[in-house]
XYZ file of C-alpha atoms in Angstrom:
86
model
C 0.022 -0.005 -0.199
C 1.727 2.901 -1.002
C 1.957 6.214 2.337
C -0.476 9.074 1.152
C 0.309 12.186 3.480
C -3.416 10.726 4.625
C -2.091 7.854 5.547
C 1.688 9.186 7.832
C -0.788 11.862 9.509
C -2.744 8.350 10.781
C 0.589 6.674 10.916
C 2.072 9.729 12.983
C -1.052 10.228 15.118
C -1.071 5.753 16.324
C 2.528 6.013 16.801
C 2.496 8.758 19.883
C 3.279 11.574 17.781
C 0.878 13.781 19.857
C 0.709 14.376 24.130
C -3.303 14.650 23.542
C -5.593 15.890 22.368
C -8.087 18.872 24.121
C -11.283 16.241 24.517
C -8.994 13.690 25.969
C -6.868 15.814 28.852
C -8.167 14.518 32.150
C -5.605 16.498 34.166
C -8.495 17.412 36.588
C -9.006 20.386 35.051
C -11.144 21.267 32.834
C -9.365 24.545 31.325
C -5.911 22.733 31.473
C -4.722 23.396 26.978
C -3.749 19.873 25.614
C 0.470 20.031 24.847
C 1.674 18.990 22.200
C 5.046 17.792 20.686
C 6.542 18.832 17.774
C 5.690 16.023 15.876
C 2.349 16.737 16.635
C 1.289 20.301 16.200
C 2.804 19.458 12.303
C 0.197 16.569 11.912
C -2.260 18.951 13.541
C -0.988 21.495 11.249
C -0.503 19.443 7.895
C 2.729 20.703 7.758
C 6.729 19.110 7.649
C 8.621 19.455 10.695
C 10.847 21.648 8.809
C 8.435 23.824 8.522
C 7.035 24.237 12.660
C 11.827 24.385 13.244
C 10.953 27.359 10.881
C 7.715 29.260 12.523
C 10.052 27.888 15.950
C 12.551 30.265 14.843
C 10.185 33.361 14.183
C 9.255 33.371 17.720
C 5.968 30.850 17.601
C 5.011 30.463 21.456
C 5.992 27.750 23.139
C 5.942 25.973 26.885
C 8.685 24.201 27.871
C 8.351 21.020 30.148
C 11.755 20.145 31.594
C 14.184 20.785 28.170
C 12.043 19.140 25.583
C 9.502 21.877 23.658
C 5.697 21.546 23.896
C 2.838 23.655 22.313
C -0.171 24.603 22.521
C -2.110 23.982 19.644
C -5.064 26.791 20.349
C -1.824 29.935 21.177
C -0.154 28.738 17.883
C -3.140 29.107 15.995
C -3.496 32.710 17.657
C -0.774 33.581 16.539
C -0.283 32.105 13.112
C -3.446 34.554 12.862
C -2.052 37.692 14.360
C 1.462 36.704 12.228
C -1.044 36.753 8.806
C 0.829 32.685 8.386
C -1.956 30.319 6.789
């Protein structure tokens, strides 16, 4: 079966590319946002990891969990809208 972009996204999701979606977060606080890894953000935005790196260099908002970067999807989308990106 040939790899298609959709199959690649589905494989990333199954491989645990993101920690959780907003619907799957169980932190006890219903207002807590989901934290996405770089790969999960790429899946959600339907872009490459290289594009995520470029956006990071341009100041895309992130939070650190230890030494690892995580992204709050709603903050990233708001930042992209302010920046004028599609």
